[in-house]
């Protein structure tokens, strides 16, 4: 009993139900009512008790037989049912406003409507209002459009447009039918006086009054059909433009590409006012490259009055043609004379894109003027010589970094000229004109002498130019005579050994590994006797400087095999 008391009243209730209440053991066992979502009567709930008026409860008790099961309370017609299934005792006061089956249904079962009524179907959409009558008055040049899908029969694949009567009472006495090559059609009811007065093409096609009278009077007596229209939308837009009081505003809303199509149709039907309006609008607005190509194609097929088209022709075909090569040389000269380092780099990239063989701007196969390019090279070299003379005349090298009145520091000016010469060398190499530059650089005796007297922080800019020449020579992009190569290495190889450490520390985009490889390759193109003297000089310098000297070990090994091993084998044979 103590254990039963500990289990609580529910276990005692189940035991009494199973044992018949301690009385007659033979009595029928009463099974507890199960909790389910049955559609039968709902069990009592402490949270929801039906609250009915006394009169309604007495009437319900009198109407139902005693043995009948308990029925649900009637649903109040004036209160909307809840969508959830609350079971809290706070809703007990709602009484008959909530269906008990909604409250006692499990959460995963949808609420049940006790009436079982099917919700009424959604109302069908109302049909669109009928189109206005064709004879209804409207503003001037108003257009009513009805589009018919193309899936219908060919006879009904028509777009009907109607220029409605103005307030003044202008008659719509002509029907225009346009048939496109794609099978579409446009039918328009128009005022024949406006249409024929604007276009000589339609004036010649319009039937005369006598022909209309002979065929029978009526508002639809006059009829014009145009077959085989290429651009049906543009043709219709031209007809609308005839009735437009402000054509410039209409064209501005349409855009340049549409205006070019309209101009083409206006030219074909001799609509002079439309031609003038289109040309005036097109000339006043900017064009894209595709629109410019369309205009060039249009002006190649049609001839317009020069008085109204000369402004557009001036934008399409300038009167004074200037060679693009001469203009490019002027741009290069402007870049080399620039004093703004950031702007100079941007302009160099721009000119490189214009001169690139894969550039979209390269329209002709003619090359640059070699003489003009070398004139720019001579100018840069003269400026570089003047700067080094200024550097060698000053014994106090620290004062060279100071800004002279109206100019930049000497180091920055020397670096700018060195960058200009390297950039010019790249242009010459890409256009197969660099042989003369190699010879020109090899003969710079004044710069070679001043290199020994200048400060290392300035003179290494000369070795930067020599490095670019050696790389082009080692890659085989420049084919020079043997005496030119010998003169180049005789003058600038020693300076390269001296400045190699500075080039490593201040590379400024120079590929040091490429410099070492191509310097050795270029050296191997010299006669063996000169190779031996240069490799001996390098060997002594490398033994003392180490990493401050270019690594030419592989080239040295190649020279050694060619000079001694192979020669000894040939002597034995």
XYZ file of N, CA, C and O in Angstrom, residues 390-520:
524
model
N 75.945 67.199 -65.359
C 75.589 67.956 -64.160
C 75.972 67.200 -62.902
O 76.405 67.799 -61.899
N 75.859 65.875 -62.929
C 76.204 65.081 -61.745
C 77.712 65.039 -61.513
O 78.178 65.071 -60.363
N 78.487 64.936 -62.578
C 79.945 64.862 -62.409
C 80.562 66.205 -62.072
O 81.634 66.257 -61.441
N 79.935 67.302 -62.477
C 80.469 68.626 -62.153
C 80.315 68.942 -60.674
O 81.093 69.712 -60.111
N 79.318 68.389 -60.034
C 79.092 68.640 -58.610
C 79.892 67.624 -57.804
O 79.738 66.410 -57.961
N 80.782 68.103 -56.968
C 81.600 67.209 -56.155
C 80.853 66.723 -54.918
O 81.140 65.658 -54.375
N 79.898 67.513 -54.433
C 79.114 67.119 -53.257
C 77.887 66.360 -53.745
O 76.902 66.946 -54.177
N 77.948 65.043 -53.707
C 76.855 64.234 -54.245
C 75.596 64.306 -53.391
O 74.504 64.010 -53.869
N 75.742 64.712 -52.123
C 74.544 64.788 -51.294
C 73.644 65.911 -51.744
O 72.430 65.861 -51.522
N 74.215 66.936 -52.351
C 73.377 68.041 -52.812
C 72.568 67.687 -54.051
O 71.696 68.440 -54.453
N 72.875 66.540 -54.679
C 72.148 66.157 -55.885
C 70.715 65.753 -55.566
O 69.860 65.800 -56.450
N 70.454 65.342 -54.374
C 69.097 64.925 -54.029
C 68.205 66.102 -53.705
O 67.003 65.932 -53.561
N 68.773 67.303 -53.564
C 67.961 68.461 -53.254
C 67.211 68.913 -54.496
O 67.674 68.744 -55.622
N 66.088 69.530 -54.291
C 65.261 69.991 -55.396
C 65.746 71.359 -55.830
O 65.768 72.316 -55.048
N 66.157 71.433 -57.080
C 66.529 72.717 -57.652
C 65.255 73.483 -57.953
O 64.196 72.891 -58.220
N 65.343 74.803 -57.896
C 64.144 75.614 -58.082
C 63.510 75.312 -59.443
O 64.152 75.428 -60.490
N 62.263 74.942 -59.419
C 61.520 74.667 -60.652
C 61.798 73.302 -61.238
O 61.358 73.032 -62.358
N 62.510 72.401 -60.586
C 62.805 71.084 -61.131
C 62.765 70.054 -60.009
O 62.642 70.382 -58.838
N 62.920 68.780 -60.413
C 62.899 67.681 -59.462
C 64.325 67.252 -59.140
O 65.282 67.691 -59.798
N 64.519 66.381 -58.140
C 65.877 65.933 -57.807
C 66.570 65.293 -58.998
O 65.944 64.716 -59.892
N 67.884 65.374 -59.010
C 68.668 64.851 -60.128
C 68.493 63.345 -60.266
O 68.404 62.810 -61.385
N 68.442 62.649 -59.152
C 68.277 61.184 -59.209
C 66.957 60.823 -59.890
O 66.898 59.909 -60.724
N 65.900 61.543 -59.571
C 64.598 61.251 -60.171
C 64.591 61.570 -61.657
O 63.997 60.838 -62.463
N 65.278 62.635 -62.055
C 65.319 62.977 -63.482
C 66.137 61.961 -64.273
O 65.762 61.579 -65.386
N 67.228 61.471 -63.693
C 68.017 60.437 -64.366
C 67.211 59.146 -64.492
O 67.214 58.479 -65.540
N 66.495 58.786 -63.441
C 65.672 57.571 -63.480
C 64.571 57.689 -64.534
O 64.263 56.707 -65.228
N 63.985 58.870 -64.686
C 62.929 59.056 -65.682
C 63.459 58.869 -67.094
O 62.830 58.199 -67.937
N 64.641 59.426 -67.384
C 65.209 59.269 -68.723
C 65.613 57.820 -68.989
O 65.465 57.319 -70.116
N 66.104 57.127 -67.963
C 66.436 55.712 -68.145
C 65.184 54.886 -68.431
O 65.189 53.992 -69.302
N 64.095 55.178 -67.739
C 62.833 54.471 -68.014
C 62.334 54.782 -69.419
O 61.797 53.891 -70.103
N 62.488 56.024 -69.858
C 62.059 56.373 -71.215
C 62.833 55.586 -72.261
O 62.259 55.072 -73.235
N 64.164 55.481 -72.081
C 64.973 54.747 -73.056
C 64.651 53.258 -73.046
O 64.616 52.616 -74.110
N 64.418 52.689 -71.883
C 64.027 51.272 -71.836
C 62.675 51.048 -72.501
O 62.467 50.032 -73.185
N 61.746 51.978 -72.306
C 60.425 51.862 -72.944
C 60.542 51.991 -74.460
O 59.905 51.236 -75.210
N 61.361 52.914 -74.929
C 61.585 53.057 -76.370
C 62.241 51.808 -76.951
O 61.923 51.389 -78.077
N 63.162 51.203 -76.182
C 63.784 49.969 -76.661
C 62.755 48.853 -76.817
O 62.802 48.088 -77.795
N 61.818 48.749 -75.884
C 60.756 47.730 -76.013
C 59.926 47.968 -77.271
O 59.581 47.010 -77.981
N 59.573 49.221 -77.555
C 58.798 49.519 -78.764
C 59.580 49.157 -80.015
O 59.048 48.560 -80.966
N 60.877 49.475 -80.031
C 61.713 49.160 -81.193
C 61.879 47.659 -81.370
O 61.857 47.148 -82.503
N 62.020 46.920 -80.263
C 62.158 45.469 -80.356
C 60.880 44.844 -80.894
O 60.916 43.936 -81.752
N 59.729 45.299 -80.420
C 58.453 44.743 -80.879
C 58.181 45.052 -82.342
O 57.411 44.323 -82.998
N 58.777 46.117 -82.866
C 58.592 46.481 -84.273
C 59.817 46.170 -85.142
O 59.911 46.647 -86.274
N 60.745 45.336 -84.600
C 61.929 44.882 -85.352
C 62.762 46.055 -85.860
O 63.179 46.104 -87.027
N 63.007 47.006 -84.974
C 63.806 48.177 -85.339
C 64.939 48.439 -84.341
O 65.494 49.532 -84.313
N 65.312 47.492 -83.522
C 66.192 47.762 -82.394
C 67.673 47.618 -82.717
O 68.511 47.865 -81.836
N 68.043 47.210 -83.927
C 69.462 47.015 -84.240
C 70.238 48.336 -84.120
O 71.364 48.370 -83.593
N 69.661 49.399 -84.614
C 70.340 50.693 -84.534
C 70.466 51.176 -83.085
O 71.436 51.867 -82.745
N 69.499 50.833 -82.243
C 69.587 51.241 -80.841
C 70.761 50.564 -80.152
O 71.467 51.190 -79.338
N 70.983 49.273 -80.439
C 72.120 48.572 -79.841
C 73.421 49.238 -80.263
O 74.331 49.456 -79.432
N 73.546 49.572 -81.533
C 74.753 50.249 -82.009
C 74.883 51.640 -81.394
O 75.995 52.072 -81.030
N 73.742 52.337 -81.262
C 73.778 53.668 -80.663
C 74.225 53.613 -79.207
O 75.020 54.452 -78.750
N 73.752 52.615 -78.465
C 74.133 52.495 -77.062
C 75.579 52.025 -76.915
O 76.278 52.403 -75.969
N 76.044 51.217 -77.840
C 77.429 50.730 -77.759
C 78.445 51.847 -77.996
O 79.600 51.744 -77.529
N 78.049 52.903 -78.658
C 78.961 53.991 -79.000
C 78.842 55.190 -78.053
O 79.343 56.273 -78.390
N 78.244 55.029 -76.902
C 78.107 56.118 -75.943
C 79.369 56.221 -75.092
O 79.397 55.875 -73.902
N 80.439 56.705 -75.727
C 81.717 56.793 -75.010
C 81.668 57.814 -73.878
O 82.276 57.600 -72.812
N 80.961 58.909 -74.074
C 80.890 59.933 -73.026
C 80.207 59.395 -71.774
O 80.657 59.634 -70.648
N 79.119 58.680 -71.950
C 78.436 58.104 -70.795
C 79.296 57.056 -70.100
O 79.271 56.926 -68.860
N 80.073 56.291 -70.896
C 80.929 55.269 -70.290
C 82.013 55.932 -69.441
O 82.344 55.458 -68.341
N 82.587 57.048 -69.932
C 83.596 57.744 -69.136
C 82.987 58.379 -67.891
O 83.574 58.328 -66.802
N 81.807 58.987 -68.016
C 81.179 59.631 -66.864
C 80.652 58.617 -65.849
O 80.397 58.967 -64.687
N 80.464 57.369 -66.276
C 80.003 56.331 -65.349
C 81.004 56.127 -64.223
O 80.611 55.873 -63.060
N 82.289 56.217 -64.506
C 83.303 56.006 -63.477
C 83.317 57.134 -62.456
O 83.720 56.918 -61.303
N 82.906 58.346 -62.839
C 82.975 59.507 -61.957
C 81.677 59.750 -61.185
O 81.684 60.486 -60.202
N 80.564 59.174 -61.638
C 79.264 59.446 -61.022
C 79.066 58.602 -59.772
O 79.766 57.605 -59.517
N 78.089 59.010 -58.981
C 77.741 58.281 -57.770
C 77.081 56.950 -58.125
O 76.360 56.841 -59.127
N 77.315 55.883 -57.327
C 76.676 54.590 -57.624
C 75.161 54.663 -57.662
O 74.528 53.913 -58.426
N 74.576 55.538 -56.842
C 73.109 55.622 -56.830
C 72.559 56.268 -58.099
O 71.346 56.220 -58.325
N 73.430 56.844 -58.923
C 72.985 57.428 -60.197
C 73.459 56.589 -61.372
O 72.709 56.344 -62.313
N 74.701 56.114 -61.307
C 75.284 55.449 -62.467
C 74.637 54.091 -62.742
O 74.700 53.594 -63.867
N 74.038 53.457 -61.703
C 73.437 52.141 -61.951
C 72.231 52.227 -62.888
O 71.795 51.207 -63.443
N 71.688 53.447 -63.100
C 70.601 53.604 -64.066
C 71.095 53.334 -65.481
O 70.335 52.844 -66.322
N 72.380 53.637 -65.753
C 72.951 53.302 -67.054
C 73.046 51.791 -67.238
O 72.778 51.259 -68.324
N 73.419 51.093 -66.178
C 73.477 49.625 -66.261
C 72.089 49.009 -66.403
O 71.960 47.895 -66.937
N 71.063 49.715 -65.967
C 69.704 49.219 -66.193
C 69.388 49.205 -67.693
O 68.763 48.256 -68.190
N 69.803 50.249 -68.395
C 69.602 50.268 -69.849
C 70.429 49.172 -70.513
O 69.945 48.455 -71.407
N 71.684 49.010 -70.071
C 72.529 47.947 -70.631
C 71.920 46.577 -70.380
O 72.013 45.674 -71.230
N 71.290 46.377 -69.217
C 70.669 45.088 -68.910
C 69.561 44.764 -69.908
O 69.451 43.617 -70.379
N 68.734 45.756 -70.242
C 67.663 45.510 -71.222
C 68.238 45.188 -72.595
O 67.693 44.342 -73.334
N 69.345 45.824 -72.955
C 69.974 45.523 -74.245
C 70.537 44.107 -74.237
O 70.380 43.344 -75.208
N 71.209 43.711 -73.159
C 71.762 42.358 -73.068
C 70.658 41.300 -73.107
O 70.833 40.228 -73.712
N 69.525 41.553 -72.446
C 68.419 40.579 -72.447
C 67.851 40.417 -73.851
O 67.593 39.296 -74.316
N 67.640 41.524 -74.583
C 67.130 41.434 -75.953
C 68.121 40.711 -76.858
O 67.729 39.929 -77.737
N 69.412 40.933 -76.625
C 70.422 40.276 -77.441
C 70.496 38.788 -77.137
O 70.616 37.945 -78.046
N 70.441 38.414 -75.860
C 70.500 37.004 -75.491
C 69.279 36.213 -75.917
O 69.371 35.007 -76.189
N 68.111 36.838 -75.980
C 66.892 36.151 -76.429
C 66.798 36.031 -77.940
O 65.875 35.379 -78.449
N 67.699 36.662 -78.649
C 67.683 36.585 -80.101
C 66.687 37.505 -80.766
O 66.398 37.334 -81.956
N 66.135 38.477 -80.031
C 65.177 39.409 -80.617
C 65.851 40.519 -81.416
O 65.181 41.244 -82.150
N 67.154 40.666 -81.235
C 67.919 41.670 -81.960
C 69.088 40.956 -82.632
O 69.844 40.229 -81.967
N 69.214 41.118 -83.929
C 70.291 40.495 -84.689
C 71.258 41.595 -85.158
O 70.947 42.340 -86.092
N 72.375 41.682 -84.465
C 73.375 42.717 -84.761
C 74.633 42.079 -85.359
O 74.882 40.877 -85.214
N 75.420 42.898 -85.985
C 76.693 42.444 -86.531
C 77.662 42.103 -85.410
O 77.522 42.554 -84.269
N 78.677 41.316 -85.729
C 79.631 40.877 -84.723
C 80.417 42.020 -84.122
O 80.662 42.041 -82.900
N 80.813 43.007 -84.931
C 81.576 44.121 -84.376
C 80.737 44.977 -83.447
O 81.257 45.563 -82.481
N 79.424 45.066 -83.700
C 78.548 45.824 -82.796
C 78.439 45.114 -81.461
O 78.496 45.742 -80.390
N 78.302 43.788 -81.464
C 78.218 43.039 -80.207
C 79.534 43.143 -79.428
O 79.542 43.284 -78.205
N 80.644 43.074 -80.154
C 81.948 43.199 -79.470
C 82.107 44.582 -78.847
O 82.592 44.710 -77.706
N 81.686 45.610 -79.572
C 81.785 46.961 -79.039
C 80.878 47.155 -77.827
O 81.243 47.837 -76.860
N 79.698 46.523 -77.863
C 78.767 46.638 -76.739
C 79.348 46.013 -75.476
O 79.329 46.627 -74.401
N 79.876 44.789 -75.576
C 80.427 44.131 -74.383
C 81.721 44.802 -73.931
O 82.021 44.833 -72.731
N 82.509 45.316 -74.869
C 83.739 45.989 -74.488
C 83.457 47.245 -73.668
O 84.210 47.570 -72.737
N 82.372 47.956 -73.964
C 82.077 49.196 -73.256
C 81.251 49.015 -71.993
O 81.471 49.717 -70.990
N 80.262 48.089 -71.986
C 79.292 48.053 -70.893
C 79.357 46.791 -70.036
O 78.600 46.693 -69.048
N 80.217 45.829 -70.336
C 80.277 44.624 -69.504
C 80.895 44.934 -68.143
O 80.425 44.455 -67.101
N 81.950 45.730 -68.109
C 82.598 46.052 -66.826
C 81.682 46.872 -65.939
O 81.633 46.664 -64.712
N 80.947 47.819 -66.532
C 80.008 48.619 -65.730
C 78.886 47.748 -65.166
O 78.403 48.000 -64.057
N 78.485 46.723 -65.916
C 77.453 45.812 -65.400
C 77.962 45.053 -64.186
O 77.225 44.835 -63.204
N 79.239 44.646 -64.199
C 79.798 43.949 -63.033
C 79.835 44.860 -61.814
O 79.590 44.421 -60.683
N 80.101 46.144 -62.023
C 80.173 47.073 -60.897
C 78.804 47.375 -60.292
O 78.672 47.500 -59.073
N 77.789 47.479 -61.148
C 76.466 47.930 -60.686
C 75.491 46.787 -60.434
O 74.311 47.039 -60.149
N 75.935 45.531 -60.538
C 74.991 44.421 -60.411
C 74.378 44.368 -59.022
O 73.206 44.022 -58.853
N 75.150 44.691 -57.996
C 74.592 44.700 -56.635
C 73.498 45.737 -56.477
O 72.472 45.485 -55.814
N 73.671 46.917 -57.075
C 72.621 47.934 -57.026
C 71.386 47.485 -57.810
O 70.252 47.769 -57.396
N 71.581 46.813 -58.905
C 70.433 46.321 -59.677
C 69.663 45.270 -58.888
O 68.435 45.181 -58.992
N 70.355 44.469 -58.091
C 69.662 43.490 -57.265
C 68.831 44.168 -56.182
O 67.703 43.749 -55.907
N 69.382 45.213 -55.574
C 68.679 45.892 -54.492
C 67.578 46.805 -55.010
O 66.552 46.967 -54.334
N 67.756 47.390 -56.155
C 66.754 48.306 -56.750
C 66.420 47.805 -58.148
O 66.804 48.428 -59.159
N 65.724 46.698 -58.215
C 65.465 46.084 -59.524
C 64.468 46.875 -60.361
O 64.573 46.935 -61.581
N 63.446 47.469 -59.718
C 62.412 48.238 -60.424
C 61.781 47.440 -61.568
O 61.579 47.926 -62.682
N 61.487 46.203 -61.284
C 60.845 45.356 -62.284
C 61.793 44.574 -63.163
O 61.336 43.792 -64.016
N 63.078 44.738 -63.004
C 64.048 44.006 -63.824
C 64.174 42.567 -63.333
O 64.337 42.317 -62.131
N 64.122 41.619 -64.251
C 64.250 40.201 -63.920
C 65.738 39.863 -63.847
O 66.424 39.737 -64.879
N 66.268 39.707 -62.639
C 67.693 39.473 -62.453
C 68.114 38.110 -62.999
O 69.180 37.968 -63.624
N 67.278 37.107 -62.803
C 67.617 35.764 -63.315
C 67.683 35.777 -64.845
O 68.579 35.167 -65.448
N 66.752 36.453 -65.463
C 66.789 36.565 -66.921
C 68.014 37.337 -67.384
O 68.612 37.013 -68.432
N 68.402 38.355 -66.626
C 69.603 39.113 -66.972
C 70.838 38.219 -66.938
O 71.683 38.255 -67.857
N 70.997 37.385 -65.906
C 72.158 36.505 -65.804
C 72.196 35.499 -66.949
O 73.257 35.281 -67.561
N 71.044 34.905 -67.258
C 71.019 33.898 -68.326
C 71.330 34.512 -69.686
O 72.155 33.984 -70.451
N 70.695 35.622 -69.993
C 70.869 36.209 -71.327
C 72.192 36.954 -71.464
O 72.709 37.091 -72.583
N 72.734 37.433 -70.362
C 74.069 38.026 -70.430
C 75.104 36.967 -70.822
O 75.996 37.210 -71.653
N 74.989 35.769 -70.255
C 75.896 34.682 -70.626
C 75.690 34.230 -72.062
O 76.665 33.942 -72.782
